[in-house]
Tab-separated table of C-alpha atoms in Angstrom:
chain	number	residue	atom	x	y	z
A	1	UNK	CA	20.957	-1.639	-31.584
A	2	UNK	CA	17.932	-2.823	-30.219
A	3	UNK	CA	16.317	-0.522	-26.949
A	4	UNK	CA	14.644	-2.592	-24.313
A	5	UNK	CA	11.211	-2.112	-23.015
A	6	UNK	CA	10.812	-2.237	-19.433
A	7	UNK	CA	7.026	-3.236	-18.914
A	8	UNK	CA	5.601	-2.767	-15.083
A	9	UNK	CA	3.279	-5.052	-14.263
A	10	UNK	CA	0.029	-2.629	-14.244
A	11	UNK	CA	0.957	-1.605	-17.910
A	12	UNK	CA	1.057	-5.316	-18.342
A	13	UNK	CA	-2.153	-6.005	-16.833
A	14	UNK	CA	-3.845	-3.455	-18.710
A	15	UNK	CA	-2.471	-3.912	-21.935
A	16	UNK	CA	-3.250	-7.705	-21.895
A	17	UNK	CA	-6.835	-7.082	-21.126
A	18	UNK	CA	-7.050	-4.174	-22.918
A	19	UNK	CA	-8.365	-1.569	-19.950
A	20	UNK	CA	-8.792	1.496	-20.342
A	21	UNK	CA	-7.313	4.282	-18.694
A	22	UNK	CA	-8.946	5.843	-15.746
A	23	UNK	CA	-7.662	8.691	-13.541
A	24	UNK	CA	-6.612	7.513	-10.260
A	25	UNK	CA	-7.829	10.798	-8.864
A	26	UNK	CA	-11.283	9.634	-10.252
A	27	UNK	CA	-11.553	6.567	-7.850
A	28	UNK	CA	-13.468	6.272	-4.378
A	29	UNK	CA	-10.824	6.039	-1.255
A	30	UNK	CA	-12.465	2.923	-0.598
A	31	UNK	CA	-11.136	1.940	-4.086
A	32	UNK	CA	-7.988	2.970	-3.679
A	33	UNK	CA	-7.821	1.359	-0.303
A	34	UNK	CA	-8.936	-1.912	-1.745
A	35	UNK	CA	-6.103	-1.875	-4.416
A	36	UNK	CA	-3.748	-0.362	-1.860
A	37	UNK	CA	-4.293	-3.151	0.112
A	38	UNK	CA	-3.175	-5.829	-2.204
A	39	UNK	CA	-0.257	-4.226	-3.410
A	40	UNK	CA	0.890	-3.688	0.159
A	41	UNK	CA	-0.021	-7.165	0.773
A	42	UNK	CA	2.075	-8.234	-2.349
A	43	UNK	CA	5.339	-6.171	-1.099
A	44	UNK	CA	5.199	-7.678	2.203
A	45	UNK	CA	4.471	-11.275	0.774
A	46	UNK	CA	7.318	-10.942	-1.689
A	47	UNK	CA	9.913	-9.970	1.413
A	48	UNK	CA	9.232	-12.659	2.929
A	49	UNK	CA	9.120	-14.799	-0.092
A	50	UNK	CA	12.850	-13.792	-0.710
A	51	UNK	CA	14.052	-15.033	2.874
A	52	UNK	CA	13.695	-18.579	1.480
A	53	UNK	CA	11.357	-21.574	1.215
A	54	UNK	CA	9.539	-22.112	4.247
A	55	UNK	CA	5.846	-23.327	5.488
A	56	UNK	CA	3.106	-21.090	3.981
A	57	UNK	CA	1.848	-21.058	7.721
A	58	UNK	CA	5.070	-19.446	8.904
A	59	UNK	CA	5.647	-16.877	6.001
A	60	UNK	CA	1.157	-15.950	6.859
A	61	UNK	CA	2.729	-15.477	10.400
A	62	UNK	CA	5.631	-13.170	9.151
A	63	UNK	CA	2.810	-11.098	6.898
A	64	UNK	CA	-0.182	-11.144	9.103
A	65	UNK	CA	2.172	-9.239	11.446
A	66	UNK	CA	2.891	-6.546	9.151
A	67	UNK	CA	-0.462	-6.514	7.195
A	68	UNK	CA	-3.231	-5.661	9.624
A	69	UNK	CA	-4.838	-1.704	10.816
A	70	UNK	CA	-2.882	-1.859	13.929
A	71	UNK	CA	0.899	-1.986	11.635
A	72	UNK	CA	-0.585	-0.056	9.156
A	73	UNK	CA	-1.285	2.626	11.084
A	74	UNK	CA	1.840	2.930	13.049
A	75	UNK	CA	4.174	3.289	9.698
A	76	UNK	CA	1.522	6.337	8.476
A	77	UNK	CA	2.183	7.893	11.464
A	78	UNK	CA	5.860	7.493	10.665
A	79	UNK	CA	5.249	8.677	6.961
A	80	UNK	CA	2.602	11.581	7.497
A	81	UNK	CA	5.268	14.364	8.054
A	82	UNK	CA	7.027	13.178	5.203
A	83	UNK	CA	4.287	13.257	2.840
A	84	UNK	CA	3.556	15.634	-0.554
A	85	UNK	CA	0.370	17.715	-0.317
A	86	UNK	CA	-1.186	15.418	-2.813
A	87	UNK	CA	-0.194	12.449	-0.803
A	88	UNK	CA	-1.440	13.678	2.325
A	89	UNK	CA	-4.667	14.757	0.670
A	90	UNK	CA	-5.371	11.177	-0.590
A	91	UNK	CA	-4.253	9.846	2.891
A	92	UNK	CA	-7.549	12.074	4.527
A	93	UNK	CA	-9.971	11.437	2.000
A	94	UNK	CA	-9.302	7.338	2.655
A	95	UNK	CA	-8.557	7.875	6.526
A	96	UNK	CA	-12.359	9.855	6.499
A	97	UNK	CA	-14.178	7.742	4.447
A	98	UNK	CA	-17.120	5.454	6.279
A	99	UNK	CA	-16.517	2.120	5.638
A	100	UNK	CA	-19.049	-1.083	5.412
A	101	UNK	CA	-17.054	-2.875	7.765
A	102	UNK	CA	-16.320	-2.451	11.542
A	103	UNK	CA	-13.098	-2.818	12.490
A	104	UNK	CA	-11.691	-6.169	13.756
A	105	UNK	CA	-9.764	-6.266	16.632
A	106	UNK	CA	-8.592	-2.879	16.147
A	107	UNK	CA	-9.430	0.514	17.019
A	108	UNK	CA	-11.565	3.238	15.141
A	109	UNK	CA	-8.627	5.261	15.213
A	110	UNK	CA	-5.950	2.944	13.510
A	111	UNK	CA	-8.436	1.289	11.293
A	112	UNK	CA	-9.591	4.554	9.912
A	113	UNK	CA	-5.751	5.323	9.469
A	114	UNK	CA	-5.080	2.302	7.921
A	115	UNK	CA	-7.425	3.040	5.459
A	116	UNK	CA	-6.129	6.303	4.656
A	117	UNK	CA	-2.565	4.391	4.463
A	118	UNK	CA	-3.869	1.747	1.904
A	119	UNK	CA	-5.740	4.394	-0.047
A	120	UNK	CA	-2.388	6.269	-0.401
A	121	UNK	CA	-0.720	3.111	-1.787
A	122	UNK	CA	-3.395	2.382	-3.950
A	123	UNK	CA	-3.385	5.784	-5.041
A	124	UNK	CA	0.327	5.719	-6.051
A	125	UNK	CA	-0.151	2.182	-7.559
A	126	UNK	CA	-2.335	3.337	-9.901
A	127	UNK	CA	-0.304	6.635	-11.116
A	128	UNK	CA	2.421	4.097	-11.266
A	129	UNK	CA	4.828	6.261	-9.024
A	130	UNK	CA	6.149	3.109	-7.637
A	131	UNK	CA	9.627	4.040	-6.889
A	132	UNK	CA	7.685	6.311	-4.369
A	133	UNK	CA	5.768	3.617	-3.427
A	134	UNK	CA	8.356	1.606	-2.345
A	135	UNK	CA	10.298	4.682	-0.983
A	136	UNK	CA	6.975	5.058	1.836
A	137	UNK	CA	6.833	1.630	2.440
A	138	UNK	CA	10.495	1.166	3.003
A	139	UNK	CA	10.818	4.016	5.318
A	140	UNK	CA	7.598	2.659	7.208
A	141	UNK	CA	8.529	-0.612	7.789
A	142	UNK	CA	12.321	0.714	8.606
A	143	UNK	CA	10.639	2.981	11.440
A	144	UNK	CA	9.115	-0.175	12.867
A	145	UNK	CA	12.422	-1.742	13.323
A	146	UNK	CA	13.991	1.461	14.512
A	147	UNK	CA	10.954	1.405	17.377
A	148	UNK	CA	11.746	-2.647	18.463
């Protein structure tokens, strides 16, 4: 009998255009915040997604809310305690890294935390532990509701 092969979609991405492999411990925060960024973006955007068809305006509304410093930083302060030594290392070295940009709209403080939060993500993204990925982002967003 045939054994199925359960592709993620990095190992798909890097098959098909043939990158190489690079240690995710070798990347800038900044990097890692970048990439974290997306993926959290693409979570969120794929919740919503699943709640039906609706105007693109309305589900930017439902994900602007959630993907922004301010957000971001309230479900790291949720997650921080519960966080592996290697996790909360990657969360400082993002959360104390300069940035180019100013923060919008936000504060030093939960922009710089935000960072560290993305970097994280990005971070986990790229060793592929997504089930723990989705594990910190579940509990996260879950610790929002729990504060409504």
């Amino acid at each position: 009998m045939e054994e199925s092969i359960n592709l993620d979609l990095g190992s798909v991405i890097e098959r098909e255009f043939s990158l190489k492999p690079v240690a995710p411990e070798s990347y800038s925060p900044l990097n890692l915040a970048y990439i974290g960024d997306c993926v959290f973006d693409l979570v969120i955007k794929s919740i919503h997604l699943n709640e039906g068809n609706m105007p693109v305006h309305t589900l930017h509304e439902k994900t602007s809310h959630l993907v922004n410093a301010k957000t971001q930083s309230e479900i790291m302060r949720h997650l921080q305690e519960l966080l592996t030594k290697e996790e909360h290392d990657i969360f400082k070295r993002g959360r104390n890294t300069k940035s180019v940009s100013a923060a919008k709209n936000q504060s030093i403080a939960d922009y710089r935390r935000a960072t560290g939060f993305e970097a994280l993500i990005g971070y986990l993204y790229l060793k592929k532990e997504y089930e723990r990925l989705i594990e910190l982002i579940k509990i996260g967003l879950l610790s929002l509701e729990e504060e409504d």
